Tab-separated table of C-alpha atoms in Angstrom:
chain	number	residue	atom	x	y	z
A	174	MET	CA	25.950	-1.480	3.444
A	175	ALA	CA	26.804	2.051	2.387
A	176	ALA	CA	29.788	0.942	0.356
A	177	ARG	CA	29.719	-0.867	-2.933
A	178	VAL	CA	29.087	-4.606	-2.710
A	179	ILE	CA	32.556	-6.116	-3.042
A	180	PRO	CA	33.083	-9.843	-3.699
A	181	CYS	CA	34.811	-11.902	-1.041
A	182	ALA	CA	38.426	-12.651	-2.034
A	183	ASP	CA	41.183	-14.898	-0.750
A	184	SER	CA	44.435	-12.932	-0.471
A	185	LEU	CA	46.556	-15.974	-1.333
A	186	THR	CA	44.547	-17.390	-4.241
A	187	ASP	CA	42.088	-16.289	-6.862
A	188	ASN	CA	39.362	-18.299	-5.097
A	189	TRP	CA	37.051	-15.287	-4.809
A	190	SER	CA	33.263	-15.263	-4.407
A	191	TYR	CA	30.411	-12.868	-5.158
A	192	PHE	CA	29.064	-13.742	-1.708
A	193	LEU	CA	30.473	-11.907	1.307
A	194	TYR	CA	31.481	-15.411	2.446
A	195	LYS	CA	31.828	-18.709	0.631
A	196	PRO	CA	28.557	-20.628	1.155
A	197	THR	CA	28.928	-23.990	2.875
A	198	PRO	CA	27.873	-26.874	0.579
A	199	GLY	CA	25.012	-29.044	1.794
A	200	VAL	CA	23.382	-26.506	4.102
A	201	PRO	CA	21.352	-24.752	1.361
A	202	ALA	CA	20.221	-28.158	0.030
A	203	THR	CA	18.976	-29.082	3.508
A	204	PHE	CA	16.934	-25.908	3.817
A	205	ALA	CA	15.639	-26.293	0.258
A	206	ALA	CA	14.368	-29.775	1.147
A	207	LEU	CA	12.791	-28.568	4.414
A	208	PHE	CA	10.989	-25.666	2.736
A	209	LEU	CA	9.840	-27.979	-0.064
A	210	ILE	CA	8.368	-30.463	2.434
A	211	SER	CA	6.714	-27.644	4.353
A	212	GLY	CA	5.249	-26.175	1.160
A	213	VAL	CA	3.815	-29.532	0.081
A	214	LEU	CA	2.219	-29.920	3.527
A	215	HIS	CA	0.702	-26.422	3.240
A	216	LEU	CA	-0.726	-27.342	-0.143
A	217	TYR	CA	-2.185	-30.589	1.166
A	218	GLN	CA	-3.607	-29.317	4.459
A	219	ASN	CA	-5.224	-26.095	3.266
A	220	ASN	CA	-5.842	-26.476	-0.458
A	221	LEU	CA	-6.428	-30.192	-1.073
A	222	ARG	CA	-7.682	-31.696	2.173
A	223	ARG	CA	-9.837	-28.812	3.429
A	224	LYS	CA	-10.582	-27.143	0.068
A	225	SER	CA	-9.665	-23.655	1.310
A	226	PRO	CA	-7.253	-22.263	-1.297
A	227	ARG	CA	-8.185	-18.671	-0.479
A	228	ILE	CA	-6.906	-19.069	3.075
A	229	GLY	CA	-3.616	-20.800	2.437
A	230	PHE	CA	-2.584	-20.317	-1.192
A	231	LEU	CA	0.272	-17.953	-0.315
A	232	LEU	CA	1.874	-20.430	2.104
A	233	PRO	CA	3.062	-22.981	-0.507
A	234	TRP	CA	4.032	-20.087	-2.782
A	235	SER	CA	6.347	-18.537	-0.180
A	236	ALA	CA	7.840	-21.958	0.610
A	237	ALA	CA	8.446	-22.472	-3.121
A	238	ILE	CA	10.298	-19.128	-3.341
A	239	PHE	CA	12.631	-20.144	-0.513
A	240	THR	CA	13.106	-23.593	-2.045
A	241	ALA	CA	14.152	-22.082	-5.374
A	242	GLY	CA	16.447	-19.603	-3.633
A	243	PHE	CA	18.296	-22.309	-1.701
A	244	ILE	CA	18.558	-24.567	-4.751
A	245	CYS	CA	20.339	-21.717	-6.526
A	246	ARG	CA	22.515	-21.211	-3.453
A	247	GLU	CA	23.456	-24.901	-3.326
A	248	ILE	CA	24.412	-24.865	-7.002
A	249	ALA	CA	26.540	-21.783	-6.310
A	250	CYS	CA	28.483	-23.749	-3.675
A	251	HIS	CA	30.011	-26.137	-6.217
A	252	ASP	CA	32.560	-25.927	-9.059
A	253	HIS	CA	33.334	-22.242	-8.451
A	254	ASN	CA	29.710	-21.337	-9.185
A	255	TYR	CA	29.964	-18.796	-6.351
A	256	GLN	CA	31.670	-16.744	-9.092
A	257	ASN	CA	28.536	-16.996	-11.244
A	258	LEU	CA	26.831	-13.600	-11.119
A	259	SER	CA	23.433	-14.857	-12.344
A	260	LEU	CA	23.231	-17.506	-9.611
A	261	PHE	CA	24.287	-14.971	-6.985
A	262	ILE	CA	21.595	-12.494	-8.031
A	263	ALA	CA	18.925	-15.222	-8.235
A	264	THR	CA	19.526	-16.602	-4.747
A	265	GLN	CA	19.733	-13.115	-3.172
A	266	VAL	CA	16.529	-11.894	-4.834
A	267	LEU	CA	14.560	-15.040	-3.966
A	268	VAL	CA	15.667	-15.158	-0.324
A	269	PHE	CA	14.772	-11.464	0.053
A	270	ALA	CA	11.406	-11.975	-1.680
A	271	GLY	CA	10.229	-14.874	0.502
A	272	PRO	CA	9.392	-13.114	3.811
A	273	PRO	CA	6.958	-10.528	2.343
A	274	VAL	CA	4.929	-13.414	0.896
A	275	TYR	CA	4.687	-14.994	4.361
A	276	GLN	CA	3.490	-11.594	5.589
A	277	GLY	CA	0.859	-11.615	2.855
A	278	ALA	CA	-0.291	-15.048	4.014
A	279	ASP	CA	-0.840	-13.660	7.519
A	280	TYR	CA	-2.878	-10.797	6.067
A	281	PHE	CA	-5.138	-13.239	4.225
A	282	ILE	CA	-5.576	-15.368	7.349
A	283	MET	CA	-6.499	-12.328	9.444
A	284	GLY	CA	-8.896	-11.178	6.743
A	285	ARG	CA	-10.706	-14.511	6.923
A	286	VAL	CA	-10.824	-14.190	10.730
A	287	LEU	CA	-12.540	-10.810	10.329
A	288	TYR	CA	-15.079	-12.346	7.935
A	289	TYR	CA	-15.726	-14.972	10.629
A	290	ILE	CA	-16.231	-12.300	13.337
A	291	PRO	CA	-17.500	-9.388	11.185
A	292	TYR	CA	-18.878	-7.334	14.081
A	293	HIS	CA	-15.348	-6.786	15.423
A	294	SER	CA	-13.785	-5.795	12.129
A	295	PRO	CA	-12.899	-2.066	12.213
A	296	ILE	CA	-13.761	-1.786	8.494
A	297	HIS	CA	-14.947	-4.150	5.752
A	298	PRO	CA	-12.779	-7.346	6.020
A	299	GLY	CA	-12.163	-7.314	2.282
A	300	ARG	CA	-10.750	-3.795	2.528
A	301	VAL	CA	-8.477	-4.882	5.365
A	302	ILE	CA	-7.069	-7.607	3.108
A	303	SER	CA	-6.795	-5.400	0.012
A	304	THR	CA	-5.072	-2.582	1.920
A	305	PHE	CA	-2.404	-4.723	3.564
A	306	ILE	CA	-1.914	-6.958	0.520
A	307	GLY	CA	-1.698	-3.942	-1.791
A	308	LEU	CA	1.028	-2.383	0.338
A	309	ASP	CA	2.752	-5.765	0.631
A	310	VAL	CA	2.794	-6.153	-3.171
A	311	ILE	CA	4.459	-2.746	-3.497
A	312	ILE	CA	7.056	-3.746	-0.889
A	313	GLU	CA	7.610	-7.084	-2.641
A	314	ALA	CA	8.223	-5.364	-5.978
A	315	LEU	CA	10.606	-2.827	-4.450
A	316	THR	CA	12.436	-5.576	-2.551
A	317	GLY	CA	12.989	-7.669	-5.659
A	318	ASN	CA	14.127	-4.711	-7.746
A	319	GLY	CA	16.350	-3.392	-4.988
A	320	ALA	CA	18.065	-6.747	-4.534
A	321	ALA	CA	18.506	-7.128	-8.309
A	322	TYR	CA	20.310	-3.769	-8.453
A	323	ALA	CA	22.279	-4.055	-5.205
A	324	PHE	CA	23.772	-7.478	-5.903
A	325	ASN	CA	24.464	-7.033	-9.613
A	326	HIS	CA	28.193	-6.319	-9.698
A	327	SER	CA	28.073	-5.577	-13.423
A	328	LEU	CA	26.097	-2.382	-12.764
A	329	PRO	CA	27.668	1.016	-12.037
A	330	HIS	CA	28.388	1.951	-8.429
A	331	SER	CA	25.501	4.450	-8.343
A	332	LYS	CA	22.994	1.771	-9.408
A	333	GLN	CA	24.181	-0.587	-6.665
A	334	ILE	CA	23.848	2.164	-4.054
A	335	MET	CA	20.339	2.883	-5.342
A	336	GLY	CA	19.487	-0.803	-4.926
A	337	LEU	CA	20.844	-0.816	-1.367
A	338	ASP	CA	18.753	2.252	-0.536
A	339	MET	CA	15.665	0.518	-1.959
A	340	ILE	CA	16.360	-2.528	0.229
A	341	ARG	CA	16.715	-0.317	3.319
A	342	ALA	CA	13.470	1.501	2.539
A	343	THR	CA	11.507	-1.705	1.970
A	344	LEU	CA	12.844	-3.309	5.155
A	345	VAL	CA	11.771	-0.296	7.201
A	346	LEU	CA	8.366	-0.349	5.499
A	347	GLN	CA	8.006	-4.072	6.233
A	348	VAL	CA	8.608	-3.464	9.940
A	349	VAL	CA	6.212	-0.482	10.101
A	350	LEU	CA	3.479	-2.270	8.132
A	351	PHE	CA	3.762	-5.390	10.243
A	352	LEU	CA	3.646	-3.424	13.513
A	353	THR	CA	0.431	-1.813	12.253
A	354	PHE	CA	-0.921	-5.256	11.429
A	355	LEU	CA	0.004	-6.462	14.919
A	356	LEU	CA	-1.954	-3.568	16.428
A	357	LEU	CA	-4.986	-4.695	14.409
A	358	ILE	CA	-4.683	-8.223	15.850
A	359	LEU	CA	-4.347	-6.832	19.394
A	360	TYR	CA	-7.438	-4.653	18.908
A	361	PHE	CA	-9.432	-7.590	17.549
A	362	HIS	CA	-8.232	-9.886	20.359
A	363	ARG	CA	-9.278	-7.370	22.997
A	364	GLN	CA	-12.730	-6.921	21.438
A	365	CYS	CA	-13.325	-10.678	21.316
A	366	GLN	CA	-12.392	-11.060	24.974
A	367	ARG	CA	-14.569	-8.118	25.963
A	368	THR	CA	-17.670	-9.582	24.289
A	369	ARG	CA	-16.852	-13.202	25.240
A	370	VAL	CA	-16.789	-14.591	21.698
A	371	PHE	CA	-13.199	-15.862	21.832
A	372	ALA	CA	-14.036	-19.472	20.883
A	373	ARG	CA	-11.339	-22.157	20.919
A	374	ASN	CA	-10.860	-22.291	17.143
A	375	LEU	CA	-10.501	-18.510	17.132
A	376	ARG	CA	-7.968	-18.600	19.952
A	377	VAL	CA	-5.805	-21.101	18.055
A	378	VAL	CA	-5.732	-18.923	14.924
A	379	VAL	CA	-5.077	-15.662	16.776
A	380	TYR	CA	-2.300	-17.116	18.957
A	381	THR	CA	-0.763	-18.717	15.862
A	382	LEU	CA	-0.794	-15.313	14.166
A	383	TYR	CA	0.964	-13.840	17.201
A	384	GLY	CA	3.683	-16.478	16.872
A	385	SER	CA	3.990	-15.930	13.138
A	386	CYS	CA	4.176	-12.158	13.595
A	387	PHE	CA	6.932	-12.515	16.178
A	388	LEU	CA	9.049	-14.739	13.928
A	389	ILE	CA	8.638	-12.544	10.842
A	390	LEU	CA	9.183	-9.339	12.806
A	391	PHE	CA	12.298	-10.840	14.418
A	392	ARG	CA	13.764	-11.603	10.980
A	393	ASN	CA	12.737	-8.260	9.488
A	394	THR	CA	14.157	-6.265	12.391
A	395	PHE	CA	17.517	-8.035	12.165
A	396	ARG	CA	17.697	-7.670	8.400
A	397	CYS	CA	16.658	-4.010	8.638
A	398	ALA	CA	19.379	-3.259	11.204
A	399	ALA	CA	22.007	-5.229	9.251
A	400	SER	CA	21.281	-3.221	6.104
A	401	PHE	CA	22.572	-0.082	7.845
A	402	TYR	CA	25.813	-1.747	9.017
A	403	SER	CA	28.980	-1.763	6.950
A	404	LEU	CA	29.680	-4.742	4.705
A	405	ASP	CA	32.518	-5.748	7.027
A	406	ALA	CA	30.152	-6.087	9.990
A	407	THR	CA	29.580	-9.572	11.398
A	408	ALA	CA	25.845	-9.251	10.691
A	409	ASN	CA	26.589	-9.168	6.961
A	410	ARG	CA	29.602	-11.475	6.745
A	411	SER	CA	28.537	-14.320	9.045
A	412	GLU	CA	26.881	-17.276	7.324
A	413	ALA	CA	25.916	-18.694	10.718
A	414	LEU	CA	23.978	-15.527	11.582
A	415	PHE	CA	22.295	-15.589	8.193
A	416	TYR	CA	20.883	-19.063	8.862
A	417	ALA	CA	20.203	-18.541	12.573
A	418	ILE	CA	18.474	-15.155	12.457
A	419	GLU	CA	17.138	-14.878	8.916
A	420	VAL	CA	16.396	-18.382	7.653
A	421	LEU	CA	15.465	-20.382	10.762
A	422	PRO	CA	12.710	-17.932	11.833
A	423	MET	CA	11.130	-18.229	8.379
A	424	LEU	CA	11.325	-22.023	8.461
A	425	SER	CA	9.910	-22.009	12.000
A	426	ASN	CA	7.066	-19.804	10.780
A	427	SER	CA	6.306	-22.272	7.999
A	428	VAL	CA	6.372	-25.195	10.450
A	429	LEU	CA	4.124	-23.319	12.901
A	430	LEU	CA	1.489	-22.751	10.211
A	431	ASN	CA	1.680	-26.457	9.345
A	432	ILE	CA	1.142	-27.521	12.958
A	433	PHE	CA	-1.857	-25.181	13.174
A	434	PRO	CA	-3.131	-24.911	9.575
A	435	PRO	CA	-5.586	-21.998	9.352
A	436	ALA	CA	-8.053	-23.922	7.174
A	437	LYS	CA	-8.535	-26.432	10.013
A	438	TYR	CA	-9.925	-23.766	12.317
A	439	LEU	CA	-11.727	-21.420	9.930
A	440	PRO	CA	-14.651	-22.130	7.573
A	441	SER	CA	-13.831	-22.393	3.884
A	442	SER	CA	-16.597	-19.928	2.965
A	443	ASN	CA	-16.387	-16.279	4.029
A	444	LYS	CA	-20.179	-16.293	4.356
A	445	ILE	CA	-19.946	-18.446	7.495
A	446	TYR	CA	-19.695	-16.330	10.625
A	447	LEU	CA	-19.807	-16.828	14.381
A	448	ALA	CA	-22.918	-15.323	15.931
A	449	ARG	CA	-22.567	-12.856	18.772
A	450	ASP	CA	-23.230	-15.554	21.367
A	451	GLY	CA	-19.745	-16.936	20.631
A	452	LYS	CA	-21.117	-20.449	20.006
A	453	THR	CA	-23.383	-20.554	16.960
A	454	GLU	CA	-22.058	-20.691	13.411
A	455	LEU	CA	-24.423	-19.304	10.770
A	456	GLU	CA	-24.307	-18.715	7.047
A	457	GLY	CA	-24.976	-15.111	6.206
A	458	PRO	CA	-25.282	-13.179	2.948
A	459	GLY	CA	-21.589	-12.363	3.043
A	460	TRP	CA	-20.042	-8.942	3.414
A	461	THR	CA	-19.742	-7.868	-0.205
A	462	ASP	CA	-18.573	-4.580	-1.644
A	463	LYS	CA	-21.050	-3.571	-4.368
A	464	ARG	CA	-19.457	-0.235	-5.162
A	465	HIS	CA	-18.291	0.710	-8.636
A	466	PHE	CA	-14.817	-0.507	-9.568
A	467	LEU	CA	-13.451	3.062	-9.708
A	468	LEU	CA	-14.696	3.756	-6.191
A	469	LYS	CA	-12.991	0.582	-4.952
A	470	LEU	CA	-9.791	1.656	-6.696
A	471	PHE	CA	-9.629	5.263	-5.468
A	472	ASP	CA	-11.325	4.766	-2.086
A	473	PRO	CA	-10.246	1.265	-0.960
A	474	LEU	CA	-11.088	1.963	2.710
A	475	ASP	CA	-14.530	3.361	1.727
A	476	PHE	CA	-14.262	6.572	3.717
A	477	VAL	CA	-17.438	7.702	1.964
A	478	GLY	CA	-19.268	4.707	3.424
A	479	LEU	CA	-17.873	5.406	6.867
A	480	PHE	CA	-19.102	9.008	6.832
A	481	THR	CA	-22.488	8.329	5.194
A	482	GLY	CA	-23.267	5.306	7.361
A	483	ARG	CA	-23.461	2.861	4.458
A	484	ASP	CA	-21.455	0.257	6.407
A	485	LYS	CA	-24.077	0.259	9.155
A	486	LYS	CA	-26.678	-0.965	6.661
A	487	THR	CA	-24.678	-4.145	6.009
A	488	ARG	CA	-24.708	-5.387	9.609
A	489	PHE	CA	-26.530	-8.614	8.811
A	490	TRP	CA	-25.453	-10.223	12.121
A	491	GLU	CA	-27.791	-7.895	14.008
A	492	ASP	CA	-30.795	-9.563	12.322
A	493	ASP	CA	-29.941	-13.235	12.948
A	494	GLY	CA	-32.046	-13.475	16.133
A	495	ILE	CA	-29.078	-14.373	18.349
A	496	ALA	CA	-28.183	-11.979	21.136
A	497	PRO	CA	-24.756	-11.348	22.642
A	498	PRO	CA	-23.827	-13.328	25.823
A	499	GLU	CA	-24.955	-10.558	28.164
A	500	GLU	CA	-28.482	-10.645	26.701
A	501	PRO	CA	-31.098	-13.467	26.609
A	502	ASN	CA	-30.181	-15.839	23.792
A	503	ALA	CA	-32.439	-17.413	21.224
A	504	LYS	CA	-33.159	-21.119	21.579
A	505	GLY	CA	-33.159	-24.002	19.195
A	506	ARG	CA	-29.902	-23.131	17.433
A	507	LYS	CA	-27.091	-25.599	16.868
A	508	THR	CA	-23.956	-24.413	18.644
A	509	ILE	CA	-20.415	-24.772	17.410
A	510	GLU	CA	-19.755	-27.483	20.024
A	511	GLU	CA	-22.659	-29.516	18.669
A	512	VAL	CA	-21.561	-29.360	15.019
């Protein structure tokens, strides 16, 4: 993608297209319908049925972005609309913007998992969410702007190259950020197994996150590699590869999170946590961040709290009277199996 984005042209006719290939009619409409159905199911399962909008609100949003992108793509397939620059830019920007939102959904889900098992969170769960989401928002903004520049053929050559460079940078950042996130899940998984608190509902969520991470990382890695190939490469000119390696993984990710909706396995309130015996659910005071707004802004990871020991004072789970599995447990508590 080092060269300027050049529209696809037919050497015998003037039947040219802004796309590197002429989109096949009907296929984008099918994917638009599938993402729309998946988004409605996300909205119903997490937000309406289980009243947990904080867990799953990004899932219908990301599905809606893909739906809009494929609607624009379907319109571009008809009546020479593939020569419509506005439609071309819209579908490219929306399809590029969808995956980072799915990543953000995974960050929110993992954040809620850390609220549920606070004693295995490396730092405050809220700071885990804010850090990953904050970086994801920056990537999302750069992705959208990069795509808007790269695919706008009315701009000068230098502006298009700048847009392509922005896309490359954001794709690399997406891969690096998501690999870091995957390491966090692996660390958490290992800690839960070590202390024998890996309850069934927790296993379902964590294994679902593994599946989601694989699908998103698969798409991001392909798209990242393709961005460094020439425009004539099969990776950039094959519509079949676009659907098989970029779109299907995202649809599969959406379906996976509908089969195992996070709100089904996690409490709606972040004050509910699993005691250290791995069986008892309790309602705690919540792990709040009472620092001044400026401190939250300039020290989101609360390094001051880590060095001064302030975080240790918020370990409310150590005062609930329930011991870890290796120690004698308190009696008379209702376990998660009995609820």
